[in-house]
């Protein structure tokens, strides 16, 4: 097992003990796959790009499916709109290979990841931090 795989396994084990860490972990994996997508596009590795885009979309669908509109109200609705926008953009990026658009989406996800990780840390101070290298 490599160092990266060990860290990922540790984080996922920690999440099983802390439900507050699930969303930051999903955002972490989303960022990883968006960054891989960009690297694959730049390397003209279209098979790798397709795999990374598919994984990113799966994570976004998971985030979308986890929204509780009864409890979350307007925030849940706004997040649903944002997630739908990301899905549409990823579909277009996959077709056009537009790394500038991909960089913008990645930046948006990074900002939200930091916010979710900070919120989770307030609720569960002993949980993993979800830092993204």
mmCIF file of C-alpha atoms in Angstrom:
data_model
loop_
_atom_site.group_PDB
_atom_site.id
_atom_site.type_symbol
_atom_site.label_atom_id
_atom_site.label_comp_id
_atom_site.label_asym_id
_atom_site.label_seq_id
_atom_site.Cartn_x
_atom_site.Cartn_y
_atom_site.Cartn_z
ATOM 1 C CA UNK A 1 0.000 0.000 0.000
ATOM 2 C CA UNK A 2 1.470 3.378 -0.966
ATOM 3 C CA UNK A 3 1.562 6.401 1.326
ATOM 4 C CA UNK A 4 -1.292 8.081 -0.588
ATOM 5 C CA UNK A 5 -3.446 4.976 -0.325
ATOM 6 C CA UNK A 6 -2.670 4.699 3.391
ATOM 7 C CA UNK A 7 -3.763 8.284 4.001
ATOM 8 C CA UNK A 8 -6.967 7.744 2.021
ATOM 9 C CA UNK A 9 -7.755 4.531 3.909
ATOM 10 C CA UNK A 10 -7.123 6.303 7.223
ATOM 11 C CA UNK A 11 -9.402 9.203 6.299
ATOM 12 C CA UNK A 12 -12.186 6.900 5.176
ATOM 13 C CA UNK A 13 -11.906 4.893 8.400
ATOM 14 C CA UNK A 14 -12.140 8.107 10.386
ATOM 15 C CA UNK A 15 -15.260 9.165 8.460
ATOM 16 C CA UNK A 16 -17.003 5.982 9.467
ATOM 17 C CA UNK A 17 -16.747 7.287 13.013
ATOM 18 C CA UNK A 18 -17.881 10.836 12.148
ATOM 19 C CA UNK A 19 -20.827 11.531 9.835
ATOM 20 C CA UNK A 20 -19.883 15.233 9.841
ATOM 21 C CA UNK A 21 -16.799 14.372 7.815
ATOM 22 C CA UNK A 22 -18.629 12.711 4.911
ATOM 23 C CA UNK A 23 -19.319 15.883 2.904
ATOM 24 C CA UNK A 24 -15.748 17.226 3.260
ATOM 25 C CA UNK A 25 -14.433 13.807 2.225
ATOM 26 C CA UNK A 26 -16.679 13.803 -0.854
ATOM 27 C CA UNK A 27 -15.439 17.287 -1.734
ATOM 28 C CA UNK A 28 -11.848 16.090 -1.235
ATOM 29 C CA UNK A 29 -12.352 13.221 -3.670
ATOM 30 C CA UNK A 30 -14.155 15.538 -6.083
ATOM 31 C CA UNK A 31 -11.151 17.884 -6.068
ATOM 32 C CA UNK A 32 -8.770 14.986 -6.640
ATOM 33 C CA UNK A 33 -10.757 13.848 -9.665
ATOM 34 C CA UNK A 34 -11.135 17.350 -11.099
ATOM 35 C CA UNK A 35 -7.369 17.854 -10.829
ATOM 36 C CA UNK A 36 -6.771 14.461 -12.423
ATOM 37 C CA UNK A 37 -9.140 15.431 -15.225
ATOM 38 C CA UNK A 38 -7.093 18.550 -15.914
ATOM 39 C CA UNK A 39 -3.854 16.555 -15.897
ATOM 40 C CA UNK A 40 -5.338 13.959 -18.249
ATOM 41 C CA UNK A 41 -6.554 16.647 -20.650
ATOM 42 C CA UNK A 42 -3.144 18.337 -20.673
ATOM 43 C CA UNK A 43 -1.463 14.953 -21.286
ATOM 44 C CA UNK A 44 -4.047 14.101 -23.960
ATOM 45 C CA UNK A 45 -4.933 10.961 -22.001
ATOM 46 C CA UNK A 46 -8.571 10.820 -23.041
ATOM 47 C CA UNK A 47 -9.287 7.462 -21.434
ATOM 48 C CA UNK A 48 -7.980 8.754 -18.108
ATOM 49 C CA UNK A 49 -9.951 11.967 -18.586
ATOM 50 C CA UNK A 50 -13.148 10.014 -19.142
ATOM 51 C CA UNK A 51 -12.574 7.943 -16.006
ATOM 52 C CA UNK A 52 -11.834 10.990 -13.849
ATOM 53 C CA UNK A 53 -14.847 12.900 -15.190
ATOM 54 C CA UNK A 54 -17.077 9.910 -14.504
ATOM 55 C CA UNK A 55 -15.814 9.656 -10.925
ATOM 56 C CA UNK A 56 -16.271 13.406 -10.402
ATOM 57 C CA UNK A 57 -19.819 13.237 -11.737
ATOM 58 C CA UNK A 58 -20.601 10.257 -9.504
ATOM 59 C CA UNK A 59 -19.451 12.245 -6.477
ATOM 60 C CA UNK A 60 -21.577 15.225 -7.492
ATOM 61 C CA UNK A 61 -24.587 12.925 -7.878
ATOM 62 C CA UNK A 62 -23.866 11.600 -4.379
ATOM 63 C CA UNK A 63 -23.753 15.155 -3.019
ATOM 64 C CA UNK A 64 -26.961 15.996 -4.858
ATOM 65 C CA UNK A 65 -28.680 12.895 -3.533
ATOM 66 C CA UNK A 66 -27.637 13.665 0.032
ATOM 67 C CA UNK A 67 -29.414 17.024 0.130
ATOM 68 C CA UNK A 68 -32.334 17.237 2.550
ATOM 69 C CA UNK A 69 -34.683 19.843 1.127
ATOM 70 C CA UNK A 70 -37.043 19.664 4.128
ATOM 71 C CA UNK A 71 -34.305 20.601 6.584
ATOM 72 C CA UNK A 72 -31.963 22.522 4.269
ATOM 73 C CA UNK A 73 -34.585 24.756 2.654
ATOM 74 C CA UNK A 74 -33.131 27.457 0.448
ATOM 75 C CA UNK A 75 -29.527 26.398 1.057
ATOM 76 C CA UNK A 76 -30.302 22.870 -0.166
ATOM 77 C CA UNK A 77 -32.022 24.319 -3.233
ATOM 78 C CA UNK A 78 -29.042 26.524 -4.005
ATOM 79 C CA UNK A 79 -26.619 23.642 -3.571
ATOM 80 C CA UNK A 80 -28.788 21.515 -5.878
ATOM 81 C CA UNK A 81 -28.598 24.260 -8.511
ATOM 82 C CA UNK A 82 -24.834 24.518 -8.066
ATOM 83 C CA UNK A 83 -24.345 20.751 -8.322
ATOM 84 C CA UNK A 84 -26.508 20.659 -11.449
ATOM 85 C CA UNK A 85 -24.425 23.471 -12.928
ATOM 86 C CA UNK A 86 -21.220 21.530 -12.175
ATOM 87 C CA UNK A 87 -22.635 18.435 -13.867
ATOM 88 C CA UNK A 88 -23.551 20.447 -16.969
ATOM 89 C CA UNK A 89 -20.129 22.086 -17.044
ATOM 90 C CA UNK A 90 -18.342 18.747 -16.677
ATOM 91 C CA UNK A 91 -20.347 17.362 -19.574
ATOM 92 C CA UNK A 92 -19.263 20.315 -21.723
ATOM 93 C CA UNK A 93 -15.664 20.200 -20.477
ATOM 94 C CA UNK A 94 -15.492 16.506 -21.293
ATOM 95 C CA UNK A 95 -16.560 17.284 -24.851
ATOM 96 C CA UNK A 96 -14.571 20.489 -25.451
ATOM 97 C CA UNK A 97 -11.527 19.827 -23.207
ATOM 98 C CA UNK A 98 -11.810 23.406 -21.911
ATOM 99 C CA UNK A 99 -9.300 23.488 -19.056
ATOM 100 C CA UNK A 100 -10.099 27.135 -18.248
ATOM 101 C CA UNK A 101 -13.686 26.147 -17.384
ATOM 102 C CA UNK A 102 -12.402 23.144 -15.476
ATOM 103 C CA UNK A 103 -10.062 25.366 -13.459
ATOM 104 C CA UNK A 104 -13.006 27.621 -12.514
ATOM 105 C CA UNK A 105 -15.077 24.645 -11.350
ATOM 106 C CA UNK A 106 -12.096 23.293 -9.412
ATOM 107 C CA UNK A 107 -11.642 26.659 -7.704
ATOM 108 C CA UNK A 108 -15.327 26.754 -6.723
ATOM 109 C CA UNK A 109 -15.127 23.239 -5.312
ATOM 110 C CA UNK A 110 -11.937 24.087 -3.390
ATOM 111 C CA UNK A 111 -13.592 27.079 -1.706
ATOM 112 C CA UNK A 112 -16.623 25.023 -0.714
ATOM 113 C CA UNK A 113 -14.399 22.169 0.457
ATOM 114 C CA UNK A 114 -12.618 24.542 2.837
ATOM 115 C CA UNK A 115 -15.956 25.792 4.170
ATOM 116 C CA UNK A 116 -17.350 22.286 4.684
ATOM 117 C CA UNK A 117 -14.121 21.129 6.349
ATOM 118 C CA UNK A 118 -14.164 24.134 8.705
ATOM 119 C CA UNK A 119 -17.823 23.528 9.582
ATOM 120 C CA UNK A 120 -17.154 19.833 10.208
ATOM 121 C CA UNK A 121 -14.175 20.699 12.406
ATOM 122 C CA UNK A 122 -16.421 22.904 14.555
ATOM 123 C CA UNK A 123 -18.934 20.094 14.993
ATOM 124 C CA UNK A 124 -16.325 17.334 15.357
ATOM 125 C CA UNK A 125 -13.030 18.918 16.510
ATOM 126 C CA UNK A 126 -11.313 15.531 16.791
ATOM 127 C CA UNK A 127 -12.191 14.439 13.246
ATOM 128 C CA UNK A 128 -9.876 14.405 10.230
ATOM 129 C CA UNK A 129 -9.192 17.750 8.612
ATOM 130 C CA UNK A 130 -9.727 16.745 4.978
ATOM 131 C CA UNK A 131 -6.767 18.765 3.679
ATOM 132 C CA UNK A 132 -6.122 18.448 -0.018
ATOM 133 C CA UNK A 133 -2.538 18.233 -1.203
#
